[in-house]
Amino acid sequence: MSDSRIRGLEEVDRLSVPLPHGTEVTTRVERLTTGGRRIPQGVVGRVVRARDGGLDIQIVGVGEVWFAREELVPRRPGQVQFARRREAAWQALGPCVVLETRVGSHAWGLANAQSDVDVRGVFALPLPWTLGLVDPPMDLVSADGSTTYWEVRKTVEQALRADPNTLETLFVPGAKALDELGEWLLAEREAFVSQAIFGSFGRYAMSQLDKLTRSQRLAEHRDLLLEWLCEDPTPDLDEVARRLAAVSPRQSPTEQDALLAAKTYVKQLYRSLWDQGLLTANDFAALITYARGGGQRPPSARELRPKNAYNLLRLIATATGWLRHGEPVFEASGTLKARLLDIKAGQVPLEDVLRDAEAMAPELEAARRESKLPEHPDYPRADRLLRRVGEEVARRWVLKVPGALGREAPAAPETEWRDSE
């Protein structure tokens, strides 16, 4: 039996391979936290962010701890290969970027001195990368995650679905074409605009705000529940559910329904803490150990602030204006800008943010009813654009036109057939 593999990935230096956000790693050194807690060598954690030449690692029951790159190795071979492929694609195809945009708070007029600079854009695949057995990358992502480029076809497909990130990349005034192909994308971007932004922008934002509200309620009950689990004797799941049902403001048709909802809440809680790397297992026993072990606690409900909620309100405002006036305005101004900055700074309770969103919903609905935008995007126009781009990429390669898509195109990944072990 044989399989197809990219040559060069069998032997990689695990100390030099990039470690993207989310990678599981193993520590190579012992470390003492600022609180004096000992973290032994060989502990497993997850990469949270790159910082100061090293990486912040989330460790179960401890929290975030900084390590130098050489003090970490990827935990699984597959992650090594993924990181290697991502870095190799970034290096090889970087010159093939055809469009670039600075997005996020800088594009929205909401940046401050601490704001990250986020960049998105579009790249084209040289012809040889589209012809072999190896699936070409559809995304290029920088090691710190601040810059993302999508392949041309993927960009078009996302834009036709009215994906907010993609439309923002194409329509923000600072969008810059780095190649003639990028100019074509900007010239044809109106083909992607339709009333679908009502759902992708507005309805999406409303649903996310509702999730934020549920998350806050989860945090409020979490603090109380963790206190119960520190009692002697420790209450079991049934007792915790009974107490939770008694204090929950949520109405249920019957007592049994209330108990079922409470147990579901407990499962959601330990799943959430497990996903954050704070539990050793995804179960109630691990939740008890965590509660009684004095490990790092997530922020209390009082400390939770809608850090991302301002962006969701901005999406609603953008969708409303685009549907009503036919053109997007991404930069906030006036009273809306002031309100968004207050929300971003954590000065507005989440309940007030949700009320703001609910107050904006009727205007969003009215804008959709009155909108002169087409009901659907212009699929034939988008298809012609993709074909034109494909033909131009092929022309440059065949004629060896100077540039990253022609004479200087990066070599496509090689494959080799090997017997599976």
XYZ file of C-alpha atoms in Angstrom:
421
model
C 0.000 0.000 0.000
C 1.318 3.447 -0.855
C 0.643 7.011 0.116
C 1.529 10.412 -1.307
C 3.738 12.617 0.831
C 5.504 15.906 0.378
C 9.222 15.266 0.162
C 11.304 16.958 2.823
C 8.867 16.596 5.710
C 10.142 13.274 7.033
C 13.042 14.817 8.938
C 12.456 18.238 10.471
C 14.117 20.111 13.310
C 11.489 20.250 16.051
C 13.349 23.108 17.740
C 13.188 25.412 14.735
C 9.794 24.623 13.218
C 7.303 27.516 13.684
C 4.654 27.071 16.389
C 1.368 28.660 15.260
C -1.351 29.719 17.679
C -3.117 26.676 19.105
C -0.206 24.227 18.667
C 0.173 21.699 21.488
C 3.727 21.769 22.838
C 5.861 20.042 25.467
C 8.196 22.031 27.703
C 11.917 21.132 27.675
C 12.843 22.974 30.875
C 11.611 23.440 34.418
C 10.108 26.823 35.230
C 8.965 28.736 38.325
C 5.989 31.041 37.965
C 5.962 34.529 39.473
C 3.936 33.039 42.318
C 6.660 30.473 43.029
C 4.833 27.481 41.567
C 7.098 24.864 39.969
C 6.322 23.735 36.423
C 8.324 20.567 35.704
C 9.961 19.689 32.431
C 7.715 17.721 30.086
C 4.462 19.555 30.819
C 2.009 19.832 27.915
C 0.537 23.201 26.991
C -0.953 25.108 24.088
C 0.442 28.150 22.268
C -1.575 31.288 22.973
C 0.529 33.992 21.332
C 4.035 34.976 20.220
C 5.623 37.639 22.430
C 9.061 39.109 23.180
C 10.884 36.566 21.057
C 9.131 33.632 22.729
C 5.654 32.238 23.275
C 2.926 32.434 25.903
C 1.788 28.884 26.715
C -1.519 27.940 28.367
C -0.881 25.152 30.870
C -3.699 23.198 32.505
C -4.297 24.322 36.077
C -1.583 26.974 35.908
C -2.485 29.556 33.294
C -0.270 31.368 30.811
C 3.503 31.032 31.161
C 6.161 32.492 28.854
C 8.806 30.215 27.310
C 11.618 30.855 24.850
C 11.167 29.076 21.524
C 14.058 26.664 22.142
C 12.409 25.587 25.412
C 9.466 24.043 23.536
C 8.853 21.246 21.051
C 5.618 20.360 19.231
C 3.826 17.519 20.979
C 2.667 15.610 17.914
C 4.477 14.807 14.643
C 1.440 15.891 12.639
C 1.644 19.342 14.170
C 5.296 19.570 13.170
C 4.373 18.796 9.597
C 1.466 21.246 9.618
C 3.641 24.048 10.984
C 6.383 23.242 8.496
C 3.963 23.240 5.568
C 2.402 26.522 6.669
C 5.773 28.207 7.042
C 7.010 26.799 3.720
C 3.879 28.042 1.935
C 4.229 31.480 3.542
C 7.842 31.790 2.392
C 7.290 30.389 -1.097
C 4.061 32.144 -2.047
C 4.532 35.489 -0.318
C 5.695 37.068 -3.608
C 2.431 35.882 -5.225
C 0.242 38.233 -3.159
C -1.798 40.400 -5.525
C -3.876 42.473 -3.080
C -3.400 43.635 0.495
C -5.545 45.516 3.009
C -5.078 46.734 6.559
C -8.245 45.737 8.377
C -9.560 45.637 11.932
C -9.684 48.581 14.310
C -7.311 50.663 12.167
C -9.723 50.454 9.231
C -12.719 51.117 11.467
C -11.291 54.278 13.047
C -11.251 52.583 16.460
C -7.535 51.913 16.954
C -5.451 53.014 19.906
C -1.790 52.647 20.820
C -2.326 49.027 21.920
C -4.249 47.924 18.820
C -2.734 45.168 16.706
C -2.167 45.717 13.005
C -4.175 43.097 11.109
C -3.617 42.530 7.407
C -5.613 40.465 4.938
C -5.212 39.990 1.249
C -5.297 37.733 -1.783
C -2.650 35.618 -3.516
C -2.600 33.717 -6.802
C -1.184 30.226 -7.217
C 1.435 29.773 -9.954
C 0.182 27.329 -12.566
C 2.394 24.352 -11.528
C 0.965 24.519 -7.983
C -2.508 23.716 -9.368
C -1.564 20.691 -11.471
C -0.005 18.033 -9.222
C -1.213 15.562 -6.629
C -0.448 17.807 -3.681
C -3.375 20.011 -2.666
C -2.113 23.601 -2.816
C -2.588 25.907 0.163
C -5.713 28.024 0.117
C -4.490 30.310 2.921
C -1.205 31.939 3.828
C -0.957 32.795 7.526
C 1.897 34.542 9.306
C 3.413 32.870 12.370
C 1.764 35.365 14.736
C -1.598 35.121 12.981
C -1.810 38.859 12.279
C -1.656 38.488 8.488
C -3.795 36.211 6.333
C -4.003 35.917 2.557
C -6.607 33.852 0.698
C -6.150 32.208 -2.683
C -8.050 33.965 -5.483
C -10.729 31.326 -5.992
C -11.330 30.981 -2.271
C -11.607 34.761 -2.016
C -14.245 34.873 -4.739
C -16.257 32.028 -3.205
C -16.202 33.698 0.204
C -17.167 37.051 -1.262
C -20.114 35.505 -3.114
C -21.354 34.252 0.274
C -21.086 37.846 1.539
C -18.460 36.857 4.096
C -17.860 40.026 6.155
C -14.075 39.608 6.408
C -13.702 39.081 2.668
C -15.950 41.975 1.641
C -14.137 44.221 4.096
C -10.800 43.210 2.555
C -12.039 44.142 -0.914
C -13.985 47.306 -0.062
C -12.010 49.094 2.648
C -10.691 52.323 1.072
C -7.087 51.342 1.833
C -7.256 48.132 -0.226
C -4.107 48.116 -2.362
C -3.521 46.104 -5.525
C 0.051 44.769 -5.753
C -0.445 43.241 -9.183
C -2.747 43.622 -12.172
C -4.716 40.634 -10.875
C -5.440 42.585 -7.708
C -6.635 45.506 -9.802
C -9.076 43.182 -11.570
C -10.456 41.989 -8.237
C -11.047 45.551 -7.074
C -12.598 46.518 -10.408
C -15.090 43.613 -10.255
C -15.841 43.639 -6.529
C -19.359 44.996 -7.021
C -20.232 41.588 -8.480
C -20.125 40.173 -4.962
C -22.539 42.640 -3.369
C -26.100 41.540 -2.665
C -28.779 41.607 -0.022
C -27.088 38.555 1.467
C -25.141 40.974 3.672
C -28.326 41.257 5.748
C -27.695 37.733 6.993
C -23.915 37.544 6.887
C -23.411 40.898 8.632
C -26.584 41.713 10.540
C -28.066 38.386 11.549
C -24.612 36.986 12.318
C -23.861 39.913 14.622
C -27.176 39.532 16.448
C -26.581 35.819 17.016
C -23.065 36.442 18.310
C -24.271 39.093 20.724
C -26.814 36.621 22.055
C -23.992 34.114 22.589
C -22.011 36.742 24.492
C -24.957 37.265 26.796
C -25.211 33.524 27.450
C -21.466 33.431 28.128
C -21.836 36.122 30.758
C -24.604 34.176 32.466
C -22.389 31.098 32.309
C -19.628 33.005 34.095
C -21.974 34.327 36.772
C -23.191 30.841 37.678
C -19.694 29.408 37.303
C -18.322 31.362 40.243
C -21.092 30.099 42.513
C -20.824 26.534 41.266
C -17.057 26.415 41.894
C -17.680 27.562 45.475
C -20.110 24.665 45.985
C -17.539 22.160 44.737
C -15.111 23.307 47.448
C -17.513 22.246 50.220
C -17.001 19.167 52.411
C -18.431 16.796 51.513
C -18.318 17.676 47.834
C -21.821 17.765 46.301
C -22.405 15.355 43.436
C -23.739 16.287 40.022
C -27.369 15.773 41.007
C -27.036 18.044 44.038
C -25.216 20.729 42.037
C -27.964 20.586 39.398
C -30.652 20.895 42.070
C -29.018 23.985 43.593
C -28.388 25.520 40.185
C -31.989 25.029 39.097
C -33.110 26.775 42.292
C -31.042 29.930 41.682
C -31.329 30.133 37.902
C -33.538 32.931 36.578
C -34.311 30.801 33.552
C -37.888 29.495 33.553
C -38.546 25.833 32.727
C -41.886 24.093 32.086
C -41.292 21.437 34.762
C -38.899 20.661 37.600
C -37.359 17.872 35.524
C -36.754 20.284 32.657
C -35.050 22.678 35.072
C -32.753 19.919 36.373
C -31.914 18.818 32.828
C -31.066 22.401 31.859
C -28.871 22.717 34.957
C -26.958 19.522 34.133
C -26.518 20.712 30.565
C -25.101 23.948 31.930
C -22.571 22.033 34.077
C -21.466 20.034 31.037
C -21.082 23.250 29.038
C -19.009 24.696 31.859
C -16.485 21.892 32.112
C -16.326 21.670 28.314
C -15.546 25.398 28.168
C -12.836 25.129 30.830
C -11.422 22.044 29.092
C -11.240 23.941 25.805
C -9.344 26.724 27.605
C -6.780 24.212 28.839
C -7.790 24.607 32.494
C -9.038 21.059 33.128
C -7.137 17.792 32.864
C -10.180 16.020 31.404
C -13.535 16.898 29.896
C -15.679 15.622 32.788
C -17.273 16.499 36.127
C -14.506 14.854 38.188
C -11.918 17.113 36.567
C -14.134 20.116 37.334
C -14.130 19.135 41.032
C -10.333 18.774 41.006
C -9.997 22.160 39.359
C -12.334 23.854 41.851
C -10.545 22.404 44.871
C -7.015 22.646 43.487
C -6.545 26.403 43.553
C -5.653 26.619 39.867
C -5.940 29.778 37.812
C -9.495 31.048 37.483
C -10.847 32.699 34.343
C -12.101 36.271 34.862
C -15.100 36.531 37.157
C -18.457 37.530 35.741
C -17.898 41.076 37.041
C -14.639 41.295 35.089
C -16.092 40.031 31.826
C -16.393 42.849 29.337
C -17.710 42.727 25.762
C -14.287 43.259 24.167
C -15.521 42.031 20.800
C -19.096 43.246 21.069
C -18.207 46.645 19.628
C -17.257 44.935 16.380
C -20.616 43.168 16.261
C -22.483 46.464 16.640
C -20.257 47.879 13.925
C -21.273 45.007 11.634
C -24.949 45.812 12.176
C -24.344 49.505 11.438
C -22.287 48.674 8.330
C -24.930 46.286 6.986
C -27.703 48.810 7.596
C -25.865 51.582 5.767
C -24.819 49.343 2.890
C -28.330 48.008 2.344
C -29.843 51.466 2.534
C -27.335 53.552 0.574
C -25.775 50.955 -1.720
C -22.207 51.697 -0.593
C -20.290 50.528 2.469
C -18.842 52.803 5.124
C -16.424 50.943 7.384
C -15.005 53.774 9.460
C -17.187 54.671 12.422
C -17.886 58.311 13.228
C -19.902 60.559 15.504
C -21.983 59.125 18.316
C -21.591 55.577 16.995
C -17.805 55.834 17.192
C -17.950 57.206 20.734
C -20.254 54.390 21.811
C -18.084 51.718 20.171
C -14.957 53.047 21.863
C -16.712 52.956 25.241
C -17.758 49.370 24.601
C -14.255 48.419 23.502
C -12.832 49.937 26.682
C -15.168 47.774 28.776
C -17.173 50.729 30.081
C -20.554 49.432 28.894
C -22.251 46.384 30.474
C -22.992 43.575 28.095
C -26.721 43.881 28.753
C -26.593 47.472 27.481
C -24.729 46.368 24.368
C -27.414 43.794 23.641
C -30.085 46.466 24.107
C -28.196 48.661 21.632
C -28.221 45.812 19.136
C -31.912 45.131 19.644
C -32.635 48.833 19.127
C -30.711 48.710 15.835
C -32.520 45.603 14.571
C -35.698 47.344 13.266
C -33.598 49.752 11.217
C -31.640 46.834 9.792
C -34.868 45.067 8.828
C -36.229 48.240 7.224
C -33.002 48.739 5.272
C -33.300 45.246 3.836
C -36.923 45.767 2.782
C -36.084 49.051 1.071
C -32.691 48.049 -0.304
C -31.900 48.533 -3.963
C -29.031 46.069 -3.804
C -29.520 42.989 -5.994
C -31.067 40.008 -4.296
C -28.193 37.765 -5.419
C -24.568 38.404 -6.389
C -23.587 38.487 -10.068
C -22.386 34.916 -10.506
C -21.651 35.151 -14.258
C -19.491 38.233 -13.689
C -17.618 36.487 -10.877
C -17.119 33.439 -13.090
C -15.664 35.578 -15.886
C -13.298 37.171 -13.390
C -12.006 33.803 -12.188
C -11.517 32.567 -15.738
C -9.675 35.747 -16.683
C -7.362 35.390 -13.691
C -6.727 31.722 -14.469
C -5.911 32.461 -18.096
C -3.533 35.261 -17.095
C -1.730 33.034 -14.567
C -1.338 30.349 -17.256
C -0.098 32.907 -19.812
C 2.587 34.209 -17.465
C 3.825 30.712 -16.700
C 3.836 29.435 -20.283
C 5.532 32.559 -21.679
C 7.858 32.836 -18.667
C 6.845 36.429 -18.030
C 9.118 38.011 -15.391
C 7.630 37.772 -11.911
C 6.462 35.377 -9.184
C 3.726 33.885 -11.386
C 5.992 33.394 -14.381
C 9.742 33.081 -14.730
C 10.467 33.478 -11.002
C 7.586 31.284 -9.818
C 8.412 29.211 -6.713
C 8.798 25.489 -7.306
C 5.672 23.502 -6.599
C 5.805 20.938 -3.752
C 7.050 17.521 -4.844
C 5.403 14.231 -3.998
C 6.813 10.775 -3.656
C 5.140 7.421 -3.234
C 6.177 5.407 -0.232
C 5.038 2.197 1.390
C 2.903 3.020 4.397
C 4.330 1.842 7.668
